[in-house]
């Protein structure tokens, strides 16, 4: 944080001075957690004030993402060129110089390469990895965004019908285990259904209208608009906030999203929708009680109007409602308050009101002024039409007892309007080499699975009676008798289909230079940029850029461990981000997709007499693998009195038990009731009825199944499980514990046309609902 040489103005956001006594006017940083709105007619200075807020965030080390519809915000990258003008307006030029040294301003240009190109594909690449609830919400937002992009009005019969059809089609695709990483996958999913038969989608929208939508979607894949969905870096909030590998040490990132290169308003709305969606996902994964980032849209009115429902409206409304709980502040500016949805405006706790010349605009803000400053509302309303440029009335009742008369301070950066020519010139000078623009094009081809190493072969263990059951095979070390009949290496499907009996075809080789990089990455479980560079004999920067290229091509992924980013190749089938560096042992699903669908229908609620209760429909079935802790043992079991009279006093029995990963309760399987978890289900461990003899065990590549990551992250240490077992069953001698995985079906049932969702977890062994424990 820049301390401004001991100046008390460093204690908060220095917006300017009071107009009555010229004392510095500071807004506490935490005020931005409840968002800020800048209102004023054209020429009132609201954009300048908003840029002052961004400068202050930068001064305090808070990164910002700014949507620039006209080019005014781009000039944040230019420091003030007139030191005397700064002095004349009460600003020490040294402060502007320190700010310039601290700033890392980058201009991103969706659909164009004038700056750093940005890809606004509405489909989030990692959507298949989300939890069921998050995935459902993400699919709904994707469907709404595409519906609006295709020219349908959300809220109309056709718009809502198409939205439901897209949501359902994408959900079915994920359930089958097919890829859903970009817009091309959505187009392929609809096109494969044929011109006349849409396989159940006709209940949402007439086939003729569905076909028209498919044709419109296909047209997005050609012409200039195609660049918006395929060229550039995918929207990555960490990159936009300067937390990615391209970050400059000691600097704070200001990312300006310049949308003026887009000619259609629908495309601009798409960019904002995709950005809001990624921000929402990011903040859920990075909660903070303190202000950690700022999101600013200049001239926000077209993106969240009061009546029309553009594709970005839902996402913005959700951000405004939820962001403050996660440390994300929102700053919006508009000259026409009547053109902004009043429900969205109600979420803002700080208002800077500039000159409002029309009676209509003043009437729109009067209820807000009355709610924020009831005692002074008449005085404020009378002052608004008389304010000069740069003069505001600041309302922030959480931090000020009364309205504050604000004179906005002078900018520390330039205030100019950038056009595409000027942005390109700066990009050539500052960003071309740094962001490797020539390699940023996003591929639309999804790599096919390739065979994994021998440790990931399919393994089937012969079922045995309880008292002679052997433990599941140890991970990564199958015995010769455990290999498949042909020794074929297979990849397990992501979801519900049985494992294939033949190797999956290997994709065509990549370009030679890329193949060597991918092969190097695939030889290791995971590599950081330095390790990657050492393996390839190049600089760390080059290795990092190559890794990002492989990620953009869909051939690699990354994860953070501490402050270090690690990369791994998808083709080896591992999940080093979860610490799964080899094949995992998983129970085979007895209940397959068709049976799960039948079970879901049996549990679906319907209205009584067509009127009472909720009407439900099954919207999603997802096969998820939860971790269990497996403990093999040998137990001394006392024989009955009669048995002791005729022979030995005890039996030695081998067996195994399975514990819940978080509460360490024991799994019990009842064919009539299903699976449950209990604290002490039997006097002897060997008398517990569990999975032994009821399932086949497979060795699977962890990247090819959907793992319950929440349960895995919350799992207890194996030593805790061992201690629990020894405490309860002192007659048993346990062997080394390990983690295994149990499949269950996560069913989602939509209630009352999408107003609510009910979820039901059904184990994939018996097909019964699980009462506790499966999801932690």
XYZ file of C-alpha atoms in Angstrom:
776
model
C 0.000 0.000 0.000
C 1.328 3.469 -0.870
C 1.597 5.478 2.327
C 1.733 8.894 0.666
C 4.615 9.964 2.913
C 2.636 9.860 6.149
C -0.309 11.798 4.721
C -3.497 10.945 6.704
C -5.257 10.507 3.372
C -3.642 7.067 3.154
C -6.022 5.813 5.865
C -8.947 5.386 3.438
C -10.017 5.923 -0.150
C -9.141 9.566 -0.834
C -11.981 10.711 -3.092
C -11.314 14.454 -2.801
C -12.231 17.211 -0.390
C -15.327 18.499 1.323
C -16.840 21.402 -0.561
C -17.546 23.334 2.633
C -14.195 23.303 4.460
C -11.847 21.634 1.916
C -10.883 18.910 4.378
C -9.855 15.587 2.794
C -12.851 13.304 2.303
C -11.977 9.671 2.882
C -14.268 6.716 2.217
C -13.372 3.611 4.271
C -12.220 0.696 2.125
C -14.865 -1.554 3.625
C -17.573 0.678 2.155
C -16.881 -0.916 -1.244
C -17.940 -4.284 0.162
C -21.492 -2.971 0.035
C -20.880 -1.549 -3.439
C -20.843 1.994 -4.791
C -22.985 3.683 -7.441
C -21.925 6.881 -9.241
C -24.803 8.794 -10.849
C -24.782 11.965 -12.874
C -25.773 13.496 -16.169
C -23.333 13.645 -19.054
C -20.401 15.859 -18.096
C -21.017 15.592 -14.346
C -17.707 13.824 -13.750
C -19.031 10.418 -12.657
C -16.491 8.535 -14.823
C -13.666 10.601 -13.355
C -14.891 9.851 -9.838
C -15.117 6.160 -10.685
C -11.548 6.205 -11.986
C -10.499 7.903 -8.744
C -11.992 4.961 -6.856
C -10.028 2.540 -9.065
C -6.849 4.545 -8.473
C -7.456 4.400 -4.737
C -7.938 0.640 -4.868
C -4.662 0.406 -6.758
C -3.012 2.621 -4.149
C -4.191 0.205 -1.457
C -3.056 -2.876 -3.384
C -6.573 -4.014 -4.375
C -6.772 -5.281 -8.004
C -9.689 -4.323 -10.238
C -11.542 -5.584 -13.311
C -13.064 -2.727 -15.288
C -15.532 -3.034 -18.167
C -14.918 -0.124 -20.537
C -17.660 0.440 -23.150
C -16.165 3.598 -24.681
C -12.399 3.740 -24.109
C -12.351 6.190 -21.188
C -11.077 3.636 -18.671
C -8.157 2.542 -20.858
C -6.327 5.761 -20.038
C -5.652 4.404 -16.537
C -2.522 2.938 -18.107
C -1.110 6.430 -18.780
C 0.308 8.415 -15.867
C -0.312 12.149 -15.652
C 2.073 14.059 -17.903
C 1.680 17.460 -16.208
C 3.278 17.598 -12.726
C 2.409 21.274 -12.368
C -1.263 20.583 -13.006
C -1.144 18.015 -10.192
C 0.392 20.553 -7.824
C -2.152 23.182 -8.829
C -4.910 20.780 -7.863
C -3.445 19.770 -4.515
C -1.781 16.498 -5.550
C 1.868 15.695 -4.881
C 3.407 14.484 -8.198
C 5.380 11.922 -6.184
C 2.122 10.162 -5.373
C 1.293 9.849 -9.078
C 4.797 8.550 -9.750
C 4.509 5.907 -7.002
C 1.135 4.866 -8.373
C 2.564 4.485 -11.883
C 5.353 2.284 -10.540
C 2.843 0.156 -8.647
C 0.324 -0.256 -11.489
C 0.083 -3.151 -13.921
C -2.709 -2.025 -16.256
C -3.597 -4.430 -19.083
C -6.271 -3.886 -21.726
C -8.119 -7.033 -22.832
C -10.144 -6.941 -26.041
C -12.811 -9.655 -26.538
C -13.350 -10.543 -30.187
C -10.354 -8.510 -31.365
C -6.567 -8.636 -31.181
C -5.969 -4.903 -30.733
C -5.106 -5.526 -27.066
C -4.768 -8.846 -25.278
C -7.490 -10.971 -26.936
C -10.054 -12.490 -24.614
C -12.299 -15.460 -25.358
C -15.861 -15.041 -24.066
C -17.122 -18.568 -24.598
C -20.097 -18.809 -22.199
C -19.326 -22.452 -21.375
C -16.953 -22.728 -18.446
C -14.266 -25.334 -19.282
C -14.334 -26.854 -15.800
C -18.106 -27.207 -15.556
C -17.893 -31.004 -15.364
C -15.797 -30.744 -12.204
C -18.242 -28.587 -10.248
C -20.394 -29.916 -7.454
C -23.896 -30.935 -8.486
C -25.511 -27.753 -7.159
C -22.891 -25.483 -8.706
C -23.098 -27.389 -11.975
C -26.881 -26.981 -12.116
C -26.613 -23.226 -11.579
C -23.804 -22.920 -14.105
C -25.756 -24.832 -16.770
C -28.767 -22.598 -16.193
C -26.623 -19.483 -16.661
C -25.030 -20.936 -19.803
C -28.452 -21.753 -21.246
C -29.771 -18.266 -20.464
C -26.707 -16.618 -21.995
C -26.968 -18.648 -25.203
C -30.715 -18.038 -25.452
C -30.178 -14.290 -25.309
C -27.205 -14.485 -27.661
C -29.334 -16.289 -30.245
C -31.812 -13.416 -30.224
C -34.547 -14.822 -27.978
C -36.067 -12.682 -25.250
C -35.627 -14.266 -21.827
C -39.003 -14.361 -20.137
C -40.910 -14.989 -23.374
C -42.443 -18.391 -24.120
C -39.937 -19.168 -26.868
C -37.028 -17.831 -24.835
C -37.865 -19.813 -21.717
C -38.554 -22.927 -23.814
C -35.212 -22.726 -25.587
C -33.442 -22.008 -22.301
C -34.945 -25.152 -20.765
C -34.060 -27.226 -23.847
C -30.436 -26.063 -23.804
C -30.159 -26.684 -20.071
C -31.567 -30.198 -20.441
C -29.418 -31.072 -23.461
C -26.208 -29.925 -21.763
C -27.136 -31.779 -18.596
C -27.726 -35.002 -20.528
C -24.385 -34.586 -22.278
C -22.544 -34.313 -18.974
C -24.427 -37.311 -17.580
C -23.211 -39.402 -20.523
C -19.666 -38.386 -19.723
C -19.234 -36.471 -22.990
C -17.162 -33.300 -23.024
C -18.763 -29.926 -22.397
C -15.963 -27.409 -22.487
C -16.978 -24.851 -25.109
C -19.679 -23.566 -27.425
C -18.761 -26.104 -30.101
C -19.733 -28.936 -27.740
C -23.179 -27.402 -27.258
C -23.626 -27.039 -31.021
C -22.512 -30.640 -31.553
C -24.948 -31.892 -28.904
C -27.917 -30.226 -30.609
C -26.844 -31.068 -34.143
C -26.394 -34.775 -33.427
C -30.088 -35.088 -32.533
C -31.154 -34.615 -36.141
C -33.421 -32.146 -37.849
C -36.736 -33.658 -36.818
C -36.106 -35.783 -33.735
C -34.859 -33.851 -30.724
C -35.138 -36.772 -28.308
C -37.380 -35.302 -25.685
C -36.506 -31.635 -26.179
C -39.773 -31.014 -28.011
C -41.583 -30.856 -24.678
C -39.752 -27.588 -24.064
C -40.009 -26.043 -27.543
C -41.509 -27.058 -30.869
C -39.068 -29.013 -33.114
C -39.338 -26.392 -35.865
C -38.265 -23.641 -33.479
C -35.525 -25.822 -32.055
C -34.185 -26.334 -35.552
C -34.162 -22.572 -36.107
C -32.181 -22.135 -32.899
C -29.682 -24.787 -34.014
C -29.198 -22.941 -37.292
C -28.602 -19.658 -35.465
C -26.129 -21.377 -33.184
C -24.268 -22.778 -36.189
C -23.933 -19.274 -37.622
C -22.010 -18.222 -34.540
C -19.240 -20.562 -35.681
C -18.529 -18.606 -38.870
C -17.564 -15.062 -39.714
C -16.114 -12.355 -37.500
C -18.229 -13.260 -34.459
C -16.451 -16.609 -34.293
C -13.404 -14.864 -32.857
C -15.386 -13.900 -29.769
C -15.849 -17.573 -28.859
C -12.567 -19.083 -29.997
C -9.713 -16.569 -30.072
C -7.821 -15.328 -27.070
C -7.334 -16.325 -23.483
C -10.362 -17.895 -21.792
C -11.728 -15.639 -19.066
C -9.634 -16.475 -16.009
C -10.309 -14.312 -12.952
C -6.931 -15.119 -11.407
C -5.253 -13.834 -14.564
C -7.442 -10.728 -14.635
C -6.582 -9.991 -11.013
C -2.870 -10.532 -11.550
C -2.691 -13.756 -9.589
C -1.609 -15.942 -12.496
C 1.857 -16.856 -13.766
C 2.025 -13.646 -15.838
C 1.810 -11.446 -12.718
C 4.553 -8.903 -12.136
C 6.038 -9.006 -8.616
C 5.251 -5.968 -6.497
C 2.571 -4.665 -8.853
C -1.217 -4.585 -8.691
C -3.220 -5.594 -11.763
C -5.938 -3.401 -13.258
C -7.616 -5.314 -16.086
C -9.600 -3.170 -18.482
C -12.095 -5.134 -20.616
C -12.547 -2.942 -23.700
C -15.835 -3.951 -25.362
C -16.134 -1.099 -27.869
C -14.512 -3.283 -30.547
C -17.720 -5.354 -30.506
C -20.376 -3.966 -32.824
C -23.439 -5.761 -31.434
C -24.891 -5.078 -28.001
C -25.693 -8.793 -27.578
C -21.976 -9.578 -27.850
C -21.127 -7.005 -25.196
C -23.780 -8.493 -22.942
C -22.308 -11.938 -23.536
C -18.878 -10.750 -22.390
C -20.329 -9.246 -19.222
C -22.414 -12.399 -18.620
C -19.378 -14.682 -18.949
C -17.339 -12.362 -16.754
C -20.034 -12.229 -14.050
C -20.344 -16.012 -14.126
C -16.582 -16.556 -13.719
C -16.417 -13.918 -10.961
C -19.203 -15.616 -9.071
C -17.463 -18.991 -9.273
C -14.140 -17.418 -8.296
C -15.438 -15.634 -5.228
C -17.074 -18.823 -3.925
C -13.675 -20.506 -4.136
C -11.822 -17.518 -2.635
C -13.933 -16.147 0.238
C -12.619 -13.180 2.198
C -14.014 -10.836 4.822
C -11.799 -8.019 3.558
C -11.950 -6.210 0.238
C -9.855 -8.311 -2.137
C -10.979 -7.108 -5.585
C -13.092 -4.481 -7.338
C -15.466 -5.028 -10.270
C -16.339 -1.834 -12.167
C -18.682 -1.272 -15.116
C -18.873 2.175 -16.641
C -22.283 3.080 -18.116
C -23.925 -0.004 -16.649
C -27.526 0.808 -17.704
C -27.625 -1.296 -20.930
C -26.420 -4.351 -19.021
C -29.044 -4.368 -16.254
C -32.145 -2.506 -17.490
C -35.411 -2.409 -15.496
C -37.607 -4.366 -17.937
C -35.556 -6.126 -20.596
C -33.594 -9.198 -19.510
C -30.245 -9.380 -21.334
C -28.058 -12.435 -20.844
C -25.891 -10.710 -18.217
C -28.689 -9.415 -15.991
C -29.108 -12.518 -13.848
C -25.368 -12.881 -13.283
C -24.921 -9.225 -12.336
C -27.906 -9.327 -9.986
C -26.433 -12.377 -8.265
C -23.064 -10.653 -7.893
C -24.616 -7.537 -6.416
C -26.515 -9.632 -3.869
C -23.728 -12.012 -2.871
C -20.345 -10.449 -3.622
C -19.967 -8.425 -0.440
C -19.891 -11.636 1.622
C -16.823 -12.792 -0.303
C -14.712 -9.647 -0.392
C -15.669 -8.520 -3.920
C -16.713 -4.870 -4.210
C -18.794 -3.601 -7.128
C -18.642 -0.103 -8.600
C -21.188 0.992 -11.212
C -21.696 4.286 -13.014
C -24.582 5.547 -15.142
C -26.016 8.828 -16.325
C -29.614 7.620 -16.476
C -30.791 6.129 -13.146
C -34.195 5.414 -14.675
C -32.550 2.961 -17.070
C -31.178 0.709 -14.303
C -33.186 -2.008 -12.540
C -34.207 -0.584 -9.170
C -33.839 -3.983 -7.461
C -30.189 -4.066 -8.460
C -29.649 -0.491 -7.290
C -31.082 -1.393 -3.879
C -28.002 -3.559 -3.225
C -25.659 -0.534 -3.219
C -24.744 1.040 0.107
C -22.723 4.057 -1.087
C -24.030 6.578 -3.619
C -22.228 9.480 -5.263
C -24.863 11.736 -6.791
C -23.649 14.253 -9.357
C -25.610 16.780 -11.364
C -29.017 15.450 -12.436
C -30.709 17.932 -14.741
C -33.978 16.229 -15.623
C -36.912 15.949 -13.254
C -37.426 12.364 -14.339
C -33.910 11.338 -13.225
C -34.303 13.105 -9.906
C -37.634 11.373 -9.292
C -35.938 8.008 -9.849
C -33.328 8.621 -7.149
C -35.607 10.373 -4.677
C -36.728 7.153 -2.897
C -33.090 6.106 -2.509
C -32.096 9.492 -1.096
C -35.042 9.354 1.312
C -33.997 5.901 2.540
C -30.317 6.837 2.965
C -30.681 10.396 4.289
C -34.265 10.925 5.389
C -33.604 14.069 7.425
C -31.702 15.776 4.617
C -33.489 14.386 1.549
C -35.205 17.644 0.569
C -31.933 19.543 0.784
C -30.080 16.942 -1.274
C -32.759 16.817 -3.974
C -32.740 20.599 -4.266
C -28.942 20.646 -4.647
C -28.635 18.018 -7.402
C -29.517 20.206 -10.441
C -27.141 22.971 -9.232
C -24.003 20.850 -8.889
C -21.037 21.585 -11.150
C -18.760 19.107 -12.905
C -16.788 17.141 -10.332
C -19.160 17.997 -7.485
C -21.144 15.248 -5.749
C -23.283 14.487 -2.749
C -21.861 11.350 -1.128
C -24.339 9.146 0.743
C -22.943 6.264 2.804
C -25.020 5.870 5.986
C -22.889 2.988 7.243
C -19.908 5.352 7.480
C -21.234 8.945 7.544
C -24.016 10.356 9.705
C -25.008 12.879 7.068
C -24.604 13.478 3.305
C -21.072 14.603 2.455
C -20.448 17.504 0.041
C -17.705 16.071 -2.185
C -15.397 17.817 -4.615
C -13.693 15.049 -6.592
C -9.880 15.124 -6.518
C -7.675 15.387 -9.590
C -6.802 12.144 -11.338
C -3.324 10.676 -10.863
C -3.593 9.170 -14.357
C -4.615 10.633 -17.706
C -8.258 11.124 -18.601
C -8.444 10.470 -22.321
C -10.466 8.301 -24.678
C -8.529 5.481 -26.313
C -9.472 4.098 -29.709
C -8.411 0.764 -31.189
C -5.402 2.236 -32.956
C -3.991 3.609 -29.712
C -4.709 0.405 -27.786
C -2.881 -1.608 -30.458
C 0.159 0.650 -30.222
C 0.368 0.175 -26.445
C -0.207 -3.570 -26.813
C 2.656 -3.858 -29.287
C 4.941 -2.033 -26.899
C 3.942 -3.691 -23.627
C 2.010 -6.951 -23.933
C 2.669 -8.872 -27.153
C 5.666 -10.801 -25.949
C 4.578 -10.978 -22.340
C 1.184 -12.594 -23.042
C 2.330 -14.638 -26.065
C -0.657 -13.526 -28.125
C 0.251 -15.668 -31.112
C -0.321 -18.779 -29.029
C -3.493 -17.750 -27.280
C -6.025 -19.067 -29.810
C -8.378 -21.477 -28.150
C -8.856 -24.886 -29.684
C -12.358 -26.255 -30.172
C -11.195 -29.858 -30.412
C -11.459 -32.007 -27.317
C -8.568 -34.455 -26.978
C -9.613 -38.098 -26.926
C -8.624 -40.296 -23.973
C -5.415 -42.238 -24.446
C -4.275 -45.444 -22.723
C -2.828 -44.972 -19.269
C 0.016 -46.799 -17.627
C -0.364 -50.374 -16.386
C -1.278 -49.187 -12.905
C -4.614 -47.985 -14.267
C -5.701 -51.289 -15.808
C -9.153 -52.551 -15.108
C -9.106 -54.970 -12.180
C -11.925 -57.310 -11.202
C -11.592 -59.072 -7.859
C -13.516 -62.272 -7.407
C -16.307 -61.919 -4.844
C -15.850 -64.039 -1.720
C -17.937 -64.840 1.349
C -17.549 -62.488 4.271
C -15.419 -64.707 6.450
C -12.910 -65.424 3.686
C -13.063 -62.047 1.921
C -9.774 -60.579 0.819
C -9.220 -56.808 0.920
C -9.386 -54.787 -2.279
C -6.155 -54.823 -4.256
C -3.594 -52.328 -3.139
C -3.558 -49.186 -5.247
C -1.045 -49.131 -8.027
C 0.081 -52.746 -7.567
C -2.343 -55.235 -9.122
C -1.203 -58.842 -9.054
C -1.033 -60.783 -12.346
C -4.264 -62.563 -11.468
C -6.024 -59.228 -11.235
C -5.452 -58.109 -14.806
C -8.230 -58.247 -17.327
C -8.506 -61.343 -19.486
C -6.700 -59.733 -22.382
C -4.379 -57.459 -20.414
C -5.918 -54.548 -22.287
C -5.399 -51.114 -20.794
C -8.704 -49.252 -20.591
C -9.973 -45.895 -19.444
C -13.042 -45.905 -17.226
C -15.818 -43.599 -18.382
C -16.468 -40.344 -16.555
C -19.941 -41.307 -15.609
C -22.396 -44.134 -15.990
C -21.438 -46.533 -18.782
C -19.659 -49.813 -18.017
C -15.904 -49.869 -18.664
C -15.076 -50.481 -22.327
C -13.468 -53.771 -23.269
C -11.064 -52.355 -25.808
C -8.501 -49.617 -25.723
C -9.730 -46.153 -26.618
C -8.266 -44.967 -29.935
C -5.258 -42.745 -29.587
C -5.726 -39.255 -31.094
C -3.703 -38.030 -34.015
C -0.303 -36.746 -32.887
C 0.066 -33.048 -32.182
C 2.556 -30.831 -33.939
C 6.107 -32.112 -33.268
C 7.134 -29.161 -31.141
C 4.002 -29.501 -29.010
C 4.284 -33.282 -28.763
C 7.649 -33.055 -27.051
C 6.323 -30.610 -24.476
C 3.244 -32.700 -23.783
C 5.315 -35.880 -23.561
C 7.626 -34.234 -21.045
C 4.704 -33.131 -18.889
C 3.043 -36.548 -19.162
C 6.148 -38.328 -17.849
C 5.689 -36.678 -14.455
C 2.734 -36.566 -12.127
C 2.967 -32.754 -12.068
C 5.633 -30.116 -12.643
C 5.957 -26.502 -11.622
C 7.280 -23.999 -14.166
C 10.858 -24.311 -12.910
C 10.827 -28.093 -13.069
C 9.229 -27.982 -16.516
C 11.903 -25.551 -17.682
C 14.718 -27.742 -16.363
C 13.273 -30.807 -18.115
C 13.071 -28.979 -21.457
C 16.207 -26.880 -21.088
C 14.460 -23.522 -21.517
C 13.705 -20.433 -19.431
C 10.999 -20.491 -16.760
C 8.965 -17.933 -18.710
C 9.010 -20.065 -21.860
C 8.007 -23.173 -19.908
C 5.141 -21.295 -18.295
C 3.885 -20.050 -21.669
C 4.081 -23.549 -23.159
C 2.147 -24.950 -20.205
C -0.573 -22.340 -20.715
C -0.757 -23.285 -24.399
C -1.287 -26.932 -23.468
C -4.007 -25.869 -21.045
C -5.705 -23.762 -23.731
C -5.598 -26.781 -26.058
C -7.366 -28.872 -23.419
C -4.373 -31.201 -22.955
C -3.230 -30.089 -19.526
C -4.465 -28.454 -16.354
C -2.974 -26.563 -13.436
C -3.467 -26.236 -9.701
C -2.086 -24.120 -6.900
C -0.144 -25.440 -3.946
C 0.825 -22.604 -1.680
C 2.139 -19.905 -3.996
C 3.340 -22.319 -6.666
C 1.418 -23.332 -9.783
C 1.782 -26.940 -10.936
C 0.855 -28.359 -14.344
C -0.080 -31.872 -15.383
C -1.039 -33.662 -18.581
C -4.546 -35.052 -18.849
C -3.443 -38.051 -20.890
C -1.884 -39.813 -17.901
C -5.311 -39.929 -16.241
C -4.079 -38.734 -12.834
C -5.344 -36.069 -10.430
C -2.244 -34.614 -8.796
C -4.315 -31.618 -7.713
C -6.058 -34.037 -5.327
C -2.872 -35.914 -4.466
C -3.979 -38.905 -6.578
C -0.799 -39.784 -8.440
C -1.740 -43.342 -9.381
C -4.697 -45.562 -10.113
C -7.441 -45.657 -7.482
C -9.444 -48.638 -6.270
C -13.173 -48.155 -6.842
C -16.221 -50.361 -6.465
C -17.986 -51.122 -9.717
C -21.432 -49.553 -10.046
C -24.103 -52.256 -9.889
C -26.892 -49.747 -10.567
C -26.415 -48.375 -14.078
C -27.850 -45.232 -15.645
C -31.136 -46.737 -16.842
C -31.817 -48.210 -13.404
C -30.931 -44.917 -11.732
C -33.417 -43.143 -14.006
C -36.122 -45.608 -12.958
C -35.275 -45.135 -9.279
C -35.433 -41.352 -9.695
C -38.882 -41.617 -11.285
C -40.044 -43.781 -8.372
C -38.981 -41.082 -5.908
C -40.400 -38.232 -7.963
C -43.183 -36.380 -6.205
C -46.432 -35.527 -7.965
C -49.351 -33.367 -7.021
C -52.224 -35.040 -5.205
C -55.380 -34.807 -7.318
C -53.399 -32.580 -9.639
C -53.521 -29.678 -7.181
C -51.820 -30.338 -3.829
C -48.098 -30.628 -3.228
C -45.156 -30.191 -5.584
C -44.763 -31.509 -9.111
C -41.230 -32.733 -9.808
C -39.275 -33.813 -12.847
C -35.891 -35.503 -12.979
C -33.326 -33.078 -14.377
C -29.936 -34.682 -13.724
C -28.356 -37.986 -12.738
C -24.664 -37.908 -11.897
C -22.470 -40.824 -10.861
C -20.069 -39.625 -8.171
C -17.371 -41.547 -6.314
C -16.976 -40.840 -2.614
C -13.874 -41.859 -0.682
C -13.974 -44.538 2.007
C -11.237 -45.658 4.351
C -10.548 -49.379 3.930
C -8.955 -51.324 6.794
C -8.057 -55.015 6.330
C -7.785 -57.059 9.503
C -7.367 -60.491 11.079
C -9.618 -61.064 14.084
C -9.718 -63.589 16.930
C -13.373 -64.642 17.355
C -14.421 -66.773 20.310
C -16.331 -69.927 19.394
C -19.541 -71.016 21.085
C -19.477 -73.279 24.155
C -20.346 -76.353 22.107
C -17.760 -75.532 19.461
C -15.078 -75.021 22.098
C -15.879 -78.457 23.546
C -15.266 -80.088 20.199
C -12.300 -78.089 19.017
C -10.272 -74.860 19.266
C -11.528 -72.080 21.519
C -11.485 -69.463 18.798
C -11.333 -68.831 15.048
C -8.987 -66.468 13.248
C -10.953 -64.648 10.541
C -9.699 -62.319 7.853
C -11.903 -59.501 6.647
C -12.094 -55.771 6.064
C -14.183 -52.768 7.088
C -15.000 -49.465 5.375
C -15.228 -46.179 7.253
C -16.862 -42.898 6.308
C -14.090 -40.431 5.378
C -15.101 -37.608 7.749
C -16.934 -39.015 10.803
C -15.256 -42.468 10.761
C -18.527 -44.382 11.139
C -18.612 -47.920 9.786
C -20.343 -48.769 6.529
C -23.119 -51.358 6.803
C -24.881 -52.802 3.766
C -28.419 -54.109 4.055
C -29.886 -55.454 0.821
C -33.372 -54.352 1.870
C -32.461 -50.935 3.270
C -29.286 -49.991 1.433
C -26.085 -48.465 2.814
C -25.791 -46.697 6.146
C -23.033 -45.582 8.492
C -22.977 -46.522 12.203
C -20.681 -45.850 15.149
C -20.437 -49.458 16.446
C -22.525 -51.786 14.297
C -21.369 -55.186 15.652
C -19.493 -56.775 18.529
C -16.908 -58.200 16.126
C -15.549 -56.412 13.064
C -15.890 -59.611 11.069
C -19.644 -59.661 11.722
C -20.219 -56.310 9.966
C -22.111 -56.768 6.725
C -20.486 -54.424 4.243
C -19.184 -54.367 0.664
C -17.163 -57.590 0.767
C -18.766 -60.165 -1.479
C -21.192 -57.614 -2.934
C -19.095 -55.603 -5.387
C -16.282 -55.985 -7.871
C -13.240 -53.804 -7.364
C -11.610 -51.910 -10.221
C -8.375 -50.038 -10.657
C -9.304 -46.796 -12.430
C -7.547 -43.659 -13.534
C -8.749 -40.935 -11.125
C -9.243 -38.358 -13.899
C -11.806 -40.597 -15.569
C -14.301 -40.664 -12.709
C -16.106 -37.870 -10.928
C -14.736 -37.748 -7.402
C -16.603 -36.206 -4.480
C -13.970 -33.543 -3.993
C -15.642 -31.984 -0.954
C -15.563 -35.292 0.923
C -11.996 -35.921 -0.264
C -10.861 -32.510 0.967
C -12.522 -33.068 4.364
C -11.271 -36.651 4.802
C -9.734 -37.707 8.095
C -6.203 -38.977 8.404
C -5.712 -42.711 7.962
C -4.100 -42.819 11.397
C -7.321 -41.509 12.984
C -9.284 -44.296 11.303
C -6.793 -46.898 12.515
C -7.051 -45.626 16.085
C -10.864 -45.698 15.885
C -10.785 -49.295 14.709
C -8.331 -50.426 17.414
C -10.401 -48.758 20.138
C -13.592 -50.554 19.145
C -12.217 -53.931 18.062
C -9.251 -54.818 20.274
C -9.448 -58.497 19.281
C -8.579 -57.622 15.684
C -5.161 -56.903 14.224
C -5.531 -54.278 11.494
C -3.451 -54.070 8.356
C -2.378 -50.896 6.528
C -5.405 -48.638 5.839
C -5.989 -47.070 2.424
C -8.565 -45.024 0.545
C -11.047 -46.660 -1.825
C -14.005 -45.141 -3.663
C -17.707 -46.004 -3.609
C -20.030 -44.858 -6.425
C -23.388 -43.245 -5.740
C -25.979 -41.552 -7.934
C -26.682 -37.899 -7.228
C -30.239 -37.252 -8.431
C -31.707 -33.786 -8.934
C -35.445 -33.250 -9.126
C -36.816 -29.896 -10.218
C -39.852 -28.618 -8.356
C -42.584 -26.332 -9.670
C -41.026 -25.385 -12.967
C -37.515 -24.682 -11.680
C -38.300 -22.626 -8.566
C -36.654 -25.232 -6.310
C -34.536 -28.355 -6.606
C -34.565 -31.425 -4.398
C -31.546 -33.715 -4.369
C -31.407 -37.391 -3.534
C -28.324 -39.570 -3.136
C -28.739 -43.248 -4.047
C -25.970 -45.775 -3.589
C -24.953 -47.486 -6.817
C -24.722 -50.905 -5.154
C -28.265 -51.488 -3.854
C -30.147 -48.546 -5.374
C -31.483 -47.307 -2.022
C -31.314 -43.698 -0.772
C -28.476 -43.014 1.604
C -29.711 -41.444 4.799
C -26.449 -39.938 6.048
C -22.807 -39.575 5.337
C -22.430 -39.908 1.585
C -21.826 -36.233 0.940
C -19.950 -35.569 4.135
